[in-house]
Coordinates of C-alpha atoms in Angstrom, one line a residue:
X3 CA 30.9 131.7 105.7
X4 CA 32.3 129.7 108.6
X5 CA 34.5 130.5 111.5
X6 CA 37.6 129.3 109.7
X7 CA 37.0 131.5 107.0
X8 CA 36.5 134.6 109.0
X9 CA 39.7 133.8 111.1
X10 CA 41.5 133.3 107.3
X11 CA 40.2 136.6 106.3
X12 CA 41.0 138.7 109.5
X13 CA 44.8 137.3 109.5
X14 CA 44.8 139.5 106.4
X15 CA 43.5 142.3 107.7
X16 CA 46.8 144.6 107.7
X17 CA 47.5 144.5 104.4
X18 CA 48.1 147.4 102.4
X19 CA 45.1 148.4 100.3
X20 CA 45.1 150.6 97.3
X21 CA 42.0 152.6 98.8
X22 CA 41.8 153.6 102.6
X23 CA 38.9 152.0 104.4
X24 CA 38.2 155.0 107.5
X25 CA 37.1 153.6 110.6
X26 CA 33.9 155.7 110.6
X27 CA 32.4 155.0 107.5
X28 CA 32.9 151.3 108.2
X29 CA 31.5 151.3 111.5
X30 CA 28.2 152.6 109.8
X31 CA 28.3 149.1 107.3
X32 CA 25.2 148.3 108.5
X33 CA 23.3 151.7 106.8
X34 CA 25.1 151.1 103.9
X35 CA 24.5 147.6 102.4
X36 CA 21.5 146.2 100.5
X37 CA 18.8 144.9 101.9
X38 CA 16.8 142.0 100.8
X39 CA 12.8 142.1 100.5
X40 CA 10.5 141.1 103.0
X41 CA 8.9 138.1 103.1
X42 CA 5.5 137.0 103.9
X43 CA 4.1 135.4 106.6
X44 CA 3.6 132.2 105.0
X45 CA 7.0 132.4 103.2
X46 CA 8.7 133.0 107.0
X47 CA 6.8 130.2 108.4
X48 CA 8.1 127.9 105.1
X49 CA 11.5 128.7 105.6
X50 CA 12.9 129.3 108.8
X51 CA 15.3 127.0 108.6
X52 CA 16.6 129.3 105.6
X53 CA 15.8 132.1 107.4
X54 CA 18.0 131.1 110.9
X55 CA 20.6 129.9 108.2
X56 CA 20.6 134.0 106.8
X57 CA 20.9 135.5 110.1
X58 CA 23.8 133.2 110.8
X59 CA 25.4 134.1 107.7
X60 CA 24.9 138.0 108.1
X61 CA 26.2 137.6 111.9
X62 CA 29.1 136.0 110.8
X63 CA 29.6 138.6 108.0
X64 CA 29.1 141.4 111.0
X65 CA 31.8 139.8 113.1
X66 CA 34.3 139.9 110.3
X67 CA 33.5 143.5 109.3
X68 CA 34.1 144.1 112.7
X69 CA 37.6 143.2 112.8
X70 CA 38.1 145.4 110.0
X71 CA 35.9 148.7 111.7
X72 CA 37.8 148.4 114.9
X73 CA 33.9 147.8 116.7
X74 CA 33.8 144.5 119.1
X75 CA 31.2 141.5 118.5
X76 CA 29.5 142.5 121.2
X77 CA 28.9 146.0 120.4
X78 CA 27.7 145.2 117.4
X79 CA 25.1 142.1 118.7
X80 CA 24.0 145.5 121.1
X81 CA 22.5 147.2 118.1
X82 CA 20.8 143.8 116.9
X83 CA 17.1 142.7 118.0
X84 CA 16.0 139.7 119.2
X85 CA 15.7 138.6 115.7
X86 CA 19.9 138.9 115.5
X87 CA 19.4 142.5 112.5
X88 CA 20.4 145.5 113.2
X89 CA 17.7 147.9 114.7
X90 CA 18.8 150.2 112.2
X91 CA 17.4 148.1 109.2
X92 CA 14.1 149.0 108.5
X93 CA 12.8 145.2 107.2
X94 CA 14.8 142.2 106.0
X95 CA 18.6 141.1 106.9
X96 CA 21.2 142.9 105.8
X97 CA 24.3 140.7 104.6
X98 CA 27.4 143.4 104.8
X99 CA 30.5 143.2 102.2
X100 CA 34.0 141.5 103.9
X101 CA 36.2 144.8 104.4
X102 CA 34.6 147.5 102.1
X103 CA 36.8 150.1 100.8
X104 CA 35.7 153.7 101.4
X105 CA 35.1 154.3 97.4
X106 CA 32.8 151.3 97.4
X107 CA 30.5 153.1 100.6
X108 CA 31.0 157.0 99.3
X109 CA 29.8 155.0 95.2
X110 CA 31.9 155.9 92.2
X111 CA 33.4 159.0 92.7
X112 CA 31.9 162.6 90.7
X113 CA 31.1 162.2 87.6
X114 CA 31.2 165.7 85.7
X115 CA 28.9 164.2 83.0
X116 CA 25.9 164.1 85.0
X117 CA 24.0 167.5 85.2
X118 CA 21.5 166.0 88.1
X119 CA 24.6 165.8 90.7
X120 CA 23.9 162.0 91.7
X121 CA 22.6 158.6 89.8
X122 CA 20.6 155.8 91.8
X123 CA 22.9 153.1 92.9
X124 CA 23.2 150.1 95.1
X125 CA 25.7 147.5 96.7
X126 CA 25.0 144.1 97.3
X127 CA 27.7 141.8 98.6
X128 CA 27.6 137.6 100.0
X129 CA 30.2 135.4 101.0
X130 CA 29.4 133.1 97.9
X131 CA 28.2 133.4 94.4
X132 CA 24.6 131.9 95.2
X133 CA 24.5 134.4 97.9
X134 CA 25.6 137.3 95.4
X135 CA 23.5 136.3 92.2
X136 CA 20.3 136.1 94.5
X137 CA 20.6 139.6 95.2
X138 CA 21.6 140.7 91.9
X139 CA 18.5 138.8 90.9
X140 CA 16.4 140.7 93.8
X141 CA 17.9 144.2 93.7
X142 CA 19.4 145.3 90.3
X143 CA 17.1 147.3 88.0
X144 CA 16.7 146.3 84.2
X145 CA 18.3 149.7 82.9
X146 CA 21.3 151.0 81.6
X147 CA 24.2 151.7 83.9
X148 CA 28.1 150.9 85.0
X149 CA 28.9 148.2 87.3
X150 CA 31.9 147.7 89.5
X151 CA 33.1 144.1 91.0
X152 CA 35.2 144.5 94.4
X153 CA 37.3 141.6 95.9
X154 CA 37.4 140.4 99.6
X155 CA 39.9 143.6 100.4
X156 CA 37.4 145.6 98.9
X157 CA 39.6 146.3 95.9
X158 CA 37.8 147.2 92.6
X159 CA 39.1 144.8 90.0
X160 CA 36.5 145.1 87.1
X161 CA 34.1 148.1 85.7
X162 CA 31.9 147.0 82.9
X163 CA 28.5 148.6 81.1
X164 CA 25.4 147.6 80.1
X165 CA 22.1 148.5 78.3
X166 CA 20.4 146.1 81.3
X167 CA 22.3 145.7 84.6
X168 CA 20.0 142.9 85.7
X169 CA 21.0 140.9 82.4
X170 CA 24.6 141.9 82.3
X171 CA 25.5 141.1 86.0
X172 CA 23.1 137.7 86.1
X173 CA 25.2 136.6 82.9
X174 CA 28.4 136.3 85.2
X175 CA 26.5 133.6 87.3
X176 CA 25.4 131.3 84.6
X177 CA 27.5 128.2 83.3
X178 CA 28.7 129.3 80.0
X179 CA 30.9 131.9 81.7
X180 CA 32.5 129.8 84.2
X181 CA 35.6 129.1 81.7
X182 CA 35.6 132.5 80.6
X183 CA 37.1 135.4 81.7
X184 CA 33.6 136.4 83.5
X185 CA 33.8 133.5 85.5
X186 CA 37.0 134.7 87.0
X187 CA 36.0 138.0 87.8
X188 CA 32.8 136.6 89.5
X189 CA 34.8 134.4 91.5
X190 CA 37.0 137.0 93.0
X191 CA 34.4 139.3 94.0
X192 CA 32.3 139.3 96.7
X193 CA 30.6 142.8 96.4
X194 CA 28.9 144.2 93.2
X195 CA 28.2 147.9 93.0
X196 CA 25.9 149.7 90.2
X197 CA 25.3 153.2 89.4
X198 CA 22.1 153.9 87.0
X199 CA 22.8 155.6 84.2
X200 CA 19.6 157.6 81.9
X201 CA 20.6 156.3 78.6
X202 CA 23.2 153.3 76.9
X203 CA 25.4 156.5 75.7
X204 CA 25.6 158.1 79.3
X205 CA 26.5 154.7 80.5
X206 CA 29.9 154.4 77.8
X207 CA 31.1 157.6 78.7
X208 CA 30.9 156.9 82.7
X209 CA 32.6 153.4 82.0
X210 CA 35.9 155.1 79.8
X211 CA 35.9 157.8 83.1
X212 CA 36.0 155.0 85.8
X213 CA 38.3 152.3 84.0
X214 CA 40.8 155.6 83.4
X215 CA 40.4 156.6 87.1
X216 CA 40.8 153.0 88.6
X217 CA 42.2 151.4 85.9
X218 CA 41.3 148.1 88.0
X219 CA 43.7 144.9 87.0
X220 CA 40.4 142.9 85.2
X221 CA 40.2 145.4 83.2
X222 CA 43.5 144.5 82.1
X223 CA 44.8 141.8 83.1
X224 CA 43.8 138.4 81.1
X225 CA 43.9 140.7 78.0
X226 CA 45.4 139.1 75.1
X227 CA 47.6 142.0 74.1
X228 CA 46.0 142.3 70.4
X229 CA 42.4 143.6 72.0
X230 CA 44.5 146.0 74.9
X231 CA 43.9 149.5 74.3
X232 CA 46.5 151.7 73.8
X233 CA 47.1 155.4 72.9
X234 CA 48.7 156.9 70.3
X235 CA 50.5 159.7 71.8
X236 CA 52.8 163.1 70.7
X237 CA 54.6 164.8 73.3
X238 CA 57.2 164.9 75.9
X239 CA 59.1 168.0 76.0
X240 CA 61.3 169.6 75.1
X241 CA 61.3 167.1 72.0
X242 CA 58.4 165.7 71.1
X243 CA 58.0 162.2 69.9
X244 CA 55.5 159.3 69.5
X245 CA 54.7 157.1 71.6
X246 CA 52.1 154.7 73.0
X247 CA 50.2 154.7 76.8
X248 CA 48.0 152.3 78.1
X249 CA 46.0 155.3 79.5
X250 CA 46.1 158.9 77.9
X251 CA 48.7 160.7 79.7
X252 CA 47.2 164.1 81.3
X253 CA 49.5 166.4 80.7
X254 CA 52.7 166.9 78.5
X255 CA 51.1 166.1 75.1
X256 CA 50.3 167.9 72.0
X257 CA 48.2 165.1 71.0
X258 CA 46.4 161.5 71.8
X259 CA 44.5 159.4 69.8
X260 CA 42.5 155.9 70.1
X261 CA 42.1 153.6 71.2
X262 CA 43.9 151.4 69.0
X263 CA 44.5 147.5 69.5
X264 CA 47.3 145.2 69.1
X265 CA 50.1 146.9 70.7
X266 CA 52.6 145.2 68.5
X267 CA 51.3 146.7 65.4
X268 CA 51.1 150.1 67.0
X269 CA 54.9 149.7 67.9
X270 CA 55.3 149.5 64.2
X271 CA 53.3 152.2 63.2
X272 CA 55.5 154.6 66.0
X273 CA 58.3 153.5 65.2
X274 CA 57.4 154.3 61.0
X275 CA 55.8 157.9 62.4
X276 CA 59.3 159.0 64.2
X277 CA 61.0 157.6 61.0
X278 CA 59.0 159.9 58.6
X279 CA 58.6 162.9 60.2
X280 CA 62.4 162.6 61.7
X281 CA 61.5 162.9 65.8
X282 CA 63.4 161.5 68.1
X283 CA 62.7 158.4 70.1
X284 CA 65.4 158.4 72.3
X285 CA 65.3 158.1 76.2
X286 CA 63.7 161.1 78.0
X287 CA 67.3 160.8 80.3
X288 CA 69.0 162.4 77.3
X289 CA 70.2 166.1 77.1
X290 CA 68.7 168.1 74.3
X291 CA 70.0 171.1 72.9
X292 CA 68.5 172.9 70.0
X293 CA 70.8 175.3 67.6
X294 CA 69.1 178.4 68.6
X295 CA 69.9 177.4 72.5
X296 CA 72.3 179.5 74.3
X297 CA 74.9 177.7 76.5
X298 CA 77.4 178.9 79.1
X299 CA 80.0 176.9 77.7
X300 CA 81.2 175.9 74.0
X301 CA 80.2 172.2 73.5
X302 CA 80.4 170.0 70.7
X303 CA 77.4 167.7 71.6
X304 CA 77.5 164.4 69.7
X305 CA 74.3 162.0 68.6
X306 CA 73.2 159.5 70.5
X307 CA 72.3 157.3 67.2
X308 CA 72.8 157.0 63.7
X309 CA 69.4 158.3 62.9
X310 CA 70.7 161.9 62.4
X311 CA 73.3 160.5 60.3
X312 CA 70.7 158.5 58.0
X313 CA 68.4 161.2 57.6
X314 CA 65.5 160.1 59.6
X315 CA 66.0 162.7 62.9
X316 CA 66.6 166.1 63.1
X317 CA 68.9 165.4 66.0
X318 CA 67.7 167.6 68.7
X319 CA 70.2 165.8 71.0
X320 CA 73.3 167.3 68.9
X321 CA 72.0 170.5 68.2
X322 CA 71.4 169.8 64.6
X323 CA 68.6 171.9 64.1
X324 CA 66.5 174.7 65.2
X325 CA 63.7 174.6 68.1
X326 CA 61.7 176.2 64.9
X327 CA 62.6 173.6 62.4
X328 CA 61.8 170.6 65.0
X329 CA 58.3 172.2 66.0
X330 CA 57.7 172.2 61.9
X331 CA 57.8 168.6 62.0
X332 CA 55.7 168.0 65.2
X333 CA 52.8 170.5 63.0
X334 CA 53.6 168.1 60.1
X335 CA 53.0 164.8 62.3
X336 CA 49.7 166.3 64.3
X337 CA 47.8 166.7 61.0
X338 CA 48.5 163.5 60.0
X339 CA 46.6 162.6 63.5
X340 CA 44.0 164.7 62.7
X341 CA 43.5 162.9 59.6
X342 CA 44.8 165.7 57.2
X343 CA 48.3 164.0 56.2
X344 CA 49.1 161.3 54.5
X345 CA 53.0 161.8 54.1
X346 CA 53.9 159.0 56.3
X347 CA 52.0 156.2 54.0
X348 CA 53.4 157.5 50.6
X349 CA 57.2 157.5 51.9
X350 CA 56.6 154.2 53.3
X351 CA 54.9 152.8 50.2
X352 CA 57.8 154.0 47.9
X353 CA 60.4 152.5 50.6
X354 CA 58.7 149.5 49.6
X355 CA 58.1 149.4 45.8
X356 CA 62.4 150.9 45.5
X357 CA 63.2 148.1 47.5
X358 CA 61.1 145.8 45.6
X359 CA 62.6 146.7 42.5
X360 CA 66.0 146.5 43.8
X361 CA 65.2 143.1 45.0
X362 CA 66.0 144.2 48.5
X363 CA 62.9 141.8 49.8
X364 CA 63.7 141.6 53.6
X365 CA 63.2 145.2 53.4
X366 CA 60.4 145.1 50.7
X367 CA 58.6 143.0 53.6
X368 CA 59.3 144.8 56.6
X369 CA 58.3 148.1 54.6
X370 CA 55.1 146.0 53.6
X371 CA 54.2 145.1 57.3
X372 CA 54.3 148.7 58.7
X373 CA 52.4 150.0 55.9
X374 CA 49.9 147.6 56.7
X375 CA 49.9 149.2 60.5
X376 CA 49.8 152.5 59.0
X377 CA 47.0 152.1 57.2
X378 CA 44.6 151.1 60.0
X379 CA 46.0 153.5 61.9
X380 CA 45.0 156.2 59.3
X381 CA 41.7 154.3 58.8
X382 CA 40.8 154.7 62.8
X383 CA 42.4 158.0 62.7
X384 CA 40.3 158.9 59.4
X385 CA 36.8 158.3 61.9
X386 CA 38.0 160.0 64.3
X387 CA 38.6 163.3 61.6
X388 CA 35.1 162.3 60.5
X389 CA 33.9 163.1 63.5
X390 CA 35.5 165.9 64.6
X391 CA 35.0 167.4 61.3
X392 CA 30.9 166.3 61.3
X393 CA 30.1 166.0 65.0
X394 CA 29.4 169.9 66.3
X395 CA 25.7 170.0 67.9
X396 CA 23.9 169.5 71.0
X397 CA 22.9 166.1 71.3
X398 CA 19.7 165.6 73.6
X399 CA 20.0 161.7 74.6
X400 CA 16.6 160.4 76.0
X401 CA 16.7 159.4 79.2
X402 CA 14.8 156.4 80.4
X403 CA 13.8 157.9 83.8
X404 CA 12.8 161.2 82.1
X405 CA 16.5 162.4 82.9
X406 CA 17.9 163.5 79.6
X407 CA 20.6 165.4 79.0
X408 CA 21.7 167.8 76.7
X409 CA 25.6 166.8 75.3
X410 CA 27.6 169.9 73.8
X411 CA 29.3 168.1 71.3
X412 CA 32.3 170.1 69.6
X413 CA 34.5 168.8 66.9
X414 CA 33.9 165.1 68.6
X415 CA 34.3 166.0 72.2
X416 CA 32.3 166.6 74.5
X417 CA 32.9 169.8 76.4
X418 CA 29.5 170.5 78.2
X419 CA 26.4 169.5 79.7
X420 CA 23.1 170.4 81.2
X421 CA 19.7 169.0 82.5
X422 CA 17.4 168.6 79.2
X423 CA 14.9 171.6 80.3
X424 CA 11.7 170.0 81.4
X425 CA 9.1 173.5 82.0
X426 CA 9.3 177.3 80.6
X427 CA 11.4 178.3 83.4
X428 CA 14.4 175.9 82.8
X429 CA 14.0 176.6 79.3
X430 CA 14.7 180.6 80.6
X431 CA 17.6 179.8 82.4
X432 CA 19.2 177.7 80.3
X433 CA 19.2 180.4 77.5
X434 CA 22.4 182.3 78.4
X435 CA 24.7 179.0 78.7
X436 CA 23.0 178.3 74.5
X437 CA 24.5 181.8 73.9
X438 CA 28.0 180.6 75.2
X439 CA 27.2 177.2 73.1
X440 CA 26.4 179.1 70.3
X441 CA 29.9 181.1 70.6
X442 CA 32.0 177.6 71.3
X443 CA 30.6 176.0 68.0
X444 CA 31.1 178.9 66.1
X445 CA 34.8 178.2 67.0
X446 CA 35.2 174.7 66.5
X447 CA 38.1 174.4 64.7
X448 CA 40.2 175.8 67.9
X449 CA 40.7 173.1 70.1
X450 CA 39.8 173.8 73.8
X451 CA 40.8 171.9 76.9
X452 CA 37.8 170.0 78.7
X453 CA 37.0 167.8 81.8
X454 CA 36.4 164.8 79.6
X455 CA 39.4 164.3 76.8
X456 CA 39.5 161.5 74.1
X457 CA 35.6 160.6 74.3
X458 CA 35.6 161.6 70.5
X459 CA 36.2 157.7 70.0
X460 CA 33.0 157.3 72.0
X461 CA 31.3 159.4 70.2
X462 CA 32.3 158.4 67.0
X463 CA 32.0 154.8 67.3
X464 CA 28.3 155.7 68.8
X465 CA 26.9 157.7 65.9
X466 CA 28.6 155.3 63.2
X467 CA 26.3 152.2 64.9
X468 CA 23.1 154.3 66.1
X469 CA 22.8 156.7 62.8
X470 CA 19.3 157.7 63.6
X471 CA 20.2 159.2 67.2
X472 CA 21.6 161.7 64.8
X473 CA 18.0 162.8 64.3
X474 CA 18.4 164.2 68.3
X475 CA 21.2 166.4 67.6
X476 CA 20.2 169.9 67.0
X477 CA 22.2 173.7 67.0
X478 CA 22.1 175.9 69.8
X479 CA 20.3 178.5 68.2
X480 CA 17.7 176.2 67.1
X481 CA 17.2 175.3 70.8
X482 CA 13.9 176.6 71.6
X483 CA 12.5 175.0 68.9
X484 CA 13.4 171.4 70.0
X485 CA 12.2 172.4 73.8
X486 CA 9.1 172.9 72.2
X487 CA 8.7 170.1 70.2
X488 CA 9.8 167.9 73.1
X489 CA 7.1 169.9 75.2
X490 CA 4.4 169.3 72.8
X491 CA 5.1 165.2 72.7
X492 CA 5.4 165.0 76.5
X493 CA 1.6 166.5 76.9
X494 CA 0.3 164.5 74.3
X495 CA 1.6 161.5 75.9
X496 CA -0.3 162.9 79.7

C-alpha cells in the first residue's frame, strides 16, 4: 500500500460507520491481528528483499491504523525493534487490518448455541488480495466454521459457512470466481475473520444467527430476487394479517415461517392467504374497531375497501365483526402454517375450475398462478410440519475437536444445549437439566419461546440430506445409555 493510498483512506476517516471503532481497543491493533510463521534462516537470507518489502507494507499499514486510533507514527515506531515489528509480537510481522471495527477485534458476538463459552478464531487482513489469500493459505484451519469479510471501514459485508474454511475462503481467490459474485466480495474486503465451529450442523445454525444479527449488504445485495429469502409472517396487532419480512420480525407475531424464495410468488400466495381466510391487509395507519369495542362516542365507521363488501374480510376497520370471530380466522390460518389446513388450496382450486367453466379465463389463469404459489408454499410448509411433528430428541452432533454437543431438539427447534459429557462426573451433573428435557418433550405440542426461533428450517433441511445423523439422536431418558456407549468407543479408540 503506498502513501497515496493511505492519505486516500485517512481523508475518509470521519465517516459514519455502522459499528463504533473505540479508541482503546484500536490502539491495541497490534495484539490483535494475525501473525504469519517464522521463517528460517536460510528462507530470511533468500528473501530479504521480500522480507524489507513486508515490513514496509506492515509500517505503512501501522501509520494508517494510526490515523484511525488517534496514536502518532512516532509512538507507534517507539514500540517497534530495530527490525521495524512491534516488541509485542512474539515472532513474524504482523500486517494490521485498515480501520477495524470493534465487532471484528471483540470476534462475532455470543453465540448462545455454544455450551463451551468461546470457539477458536482468527483475523487476517492485507492491503491486497495476494496479501490476503497468503494468509488465508498460512493461517485458516481445514474445519468447519463461519467466516466474515470486512471492507476498508471495517464494515462486515458478507458471512458465509463452510465444511473447510481453508477450501471455502481460498476458492474466493481463484480465477473462476472473479466474474462471480465471490469475486466482488473478495475485492471489497481487506480483512477476513473465522470462528471454528465443532461440526458442519453447528456451523449452519451460527451462520442464520450472524446474517440475522448483521444482515450485512452481500448477503443481500446482488441477489436476484427469486433466491432472496423471505418470511412468511402472521401478525401485527390488533388485526393480524400476512405478510412477508426479509428477516423474521421479533416480536408482534403469532407466527413465521421459511425461508421461502421468489418474493414475487410469495406476494401471490399472501395476497391468496388474506383472501381465504378474510384478514385484512390494509395499512397498519388505519383505525380498527372491533364490534365488541366500547367507544366514548357513537360512530358509524366506514371500510376502507371493498373487501368487506365482496366477502373476502371480516372488516375489522368498520366494526363488522367480533374480536372473537376475527381471532377464529387467525386459528384457521396458523394451522394451515403448521401444515394442518388445506382450506386455502381447495377454495382457490374451485375459483379456478367455476371460472373455467364459465369461460372466465383471465381469472381461470390468475387463479391458476396462485395456486401454483400455494402449493409450494404448502409443500415447504408441509417439511417444516414433518419436522416439528417427527423431530423431538436430543441430538448429540460429533464434534471434530472432541467438542460435541448435545442439541434439545423440540417439535423442530432448538431450545437447549449442553457440553456432550465427557467423564462420570459431567455425566452426574448433567442429570437434573435431562429431567427438565425429559419434562419439555413430554410437552411438545405446546409451543415455548426460545433464544434461537425459525432454525426448524435448519433442522429440517439437515436431517432430510444427512438421514443417518438421525442414528445420533436419542431421548432424554435413554441418556445414560448413549454416555456409556460413547464412553466405551472413546477407550477403545485410547
Amino acid at each position: 500500500m503506498d502513501g497515496g493510498e493511505i492519505r486516500m483512506v485517512t481523508k475518509r476517516k470521519g465517516r459514519k460507520k455502522r459499528h463504533s471503532q473505540p479508541a482503546d481497543l484500536l490502539n491495541e491493533m497490534g495484539e490483535t491481528v494475525a501473525e504469519t510463521p517464522d521463517t528460517s534462516p536460510a528462507e530470511d537470507a533468500g528473501d530479504q528483499a521480500n522480507d524489507a518489502h513486508q515490513v514496509g507494507e506492515a509500517v505503512a499499514g501501522y501509520e494508517l491504523a494510526s490515523e484511525f486510533s488517534g496514536e502518532s507514527v512516532a509512538d507507534t515506531a517507539a514500540r517497534r525493534g530495530p527490525s521495524g515489528h512491534l516488541d509485542h509480537c512474539p515472532s513474524g510481522v504482523r500486517v494490521p487490518v485498515p480501520a477495524i471495527s470493534s465487532h471484528l477485534i471483540e470476534g462475532f458476538g455470543p453465540d448462545s448455541l455454544d455450551p463451551y463459552g468461546g470457539r477458536p478464531g482468527d483475523m487476517v487482513g492485507a492491503s491486497d488480495r495476494k496479501g490476503l489469500r497468503a494468509k488465508v493459505r498460512t493461517l485458516c484451519p481445514p474445519v468447519p466454521g463461519i467466516y466474515g469479510m470486512f471492507d476498508r471501514h471495517g464494515e462486515l459485508i458478507y458471512v458465509g459457512k463452510s465444511r473447510s474454511l481453508r477450501h471455502r475462503l481460498l476458492s474466493y481467490f481463484g480465477e473462476a470466481a472473479r466474474k462471480e459474485k465471490g469475486g466482488r466480495i473478495i475485492e471489497n474486503s481487506r480483512a477476513i475473520q473465522w470462528e471454528t465451529q465443532p461440526s458442519d450442523f453447528a456451523a449452519q445454525l451460527r451462520e442464520l444467527q450472524l446474517i440475522r444479527r448483521w444482515t450485512p449488504r452481500f448477503n443481500v445485495q446482488g441477489v436476484p430476487h427469486r433466491h432472496r429469502p423471505v418470511y412468511l409472517c402472521l401478525g401485527r396487532k390488533p388485526a393480524e394479517t400476512f405478510f412477508l419480512a426479509s428477516s423474521p420480525p421479533a416480536t408482534d407475531c403469532v407466527a413465521i415461517e421459511g425461508p421461502f424464495y421468489g418474493a414475487e410468488r410469495m406476494r401471490s400466495v399472501v395476497d391468496a392467504l388474506n383472501k381465504t381466510f378474510q384478514l385484512r391487509d390494509c395499512s397498519q395507519q388505519t383505525v380498527f374497531q372491533y364490534q365488541d369495542q366500547l367507544s366514548l362516542f357513537e360512530l358509524s365507521p366506514r371500510p376502507g375497501c371493498l373487501r368487506l363488501e365482496i366477502g373476502t374480510c371480516l372488516g375489522p376497520c368498520a366494526a363488522a365483526c367480533s374480536r372473537d370471530e376475527y381471532v377464529q380466522r387467525v386459528n384457521a390460518a396458523q394451522s394451515f402454517l403448521d401444515g394442518f389446513n388445506d382450506e386455502p388450496l381447495v377454495a382457490v382450486r374451485e375459483l379456478m375450475e367455476s371460472a373455467s367453466a364459465n369461460q372466465q379465463y383471465e381469472l381461470a389463469s390468475r387463479a391458476r398462478d396462485t395456486l401454483k404459489s400455494l402449493q409450494y408454499a404448502s409443500r415447504k410448509l408441509g417439511h417444516l410440519a414433518d419436522a416439528r411433528r417427527d423431530f423431538s430428541f436430543v441430538y448429540a452432533a460429533t464434534g471434530y475437536d472432541a467438542c460435541s454437543i448435545w442439541y434439545l431438539v423440540r417439535s423442530g427447534e432448538i431450545i437447549d444445549v449442553v457440553s456432550a459429557p465427557k467423564d462420570r462426573d459431567q455425566y452426574q451433573l448433567l442429570r437434573p437439566t435431562l429431567k427438565k428435557w425429559q419434562s419439555l418433550l413430554g410437552s411438545r405440542h405446546q409451543r415455548v419461546r426460545v433464544d434461537q426461533p425459525h432454525s426448524v428450517a435448519v433442522v429440517a433441511s439437515w436431517f432430510r440430506k444427512h438421514r443417518g445423523e438421525l442414528k445420533q439422536t436419542f431421548q432424554p431418558e435413554g441418556a445414560g445409555r448413549r454416555y456409556h456407549r460413547l464412553s466405551h468407543h472413546r477407550a477403545d479408540a485410547l
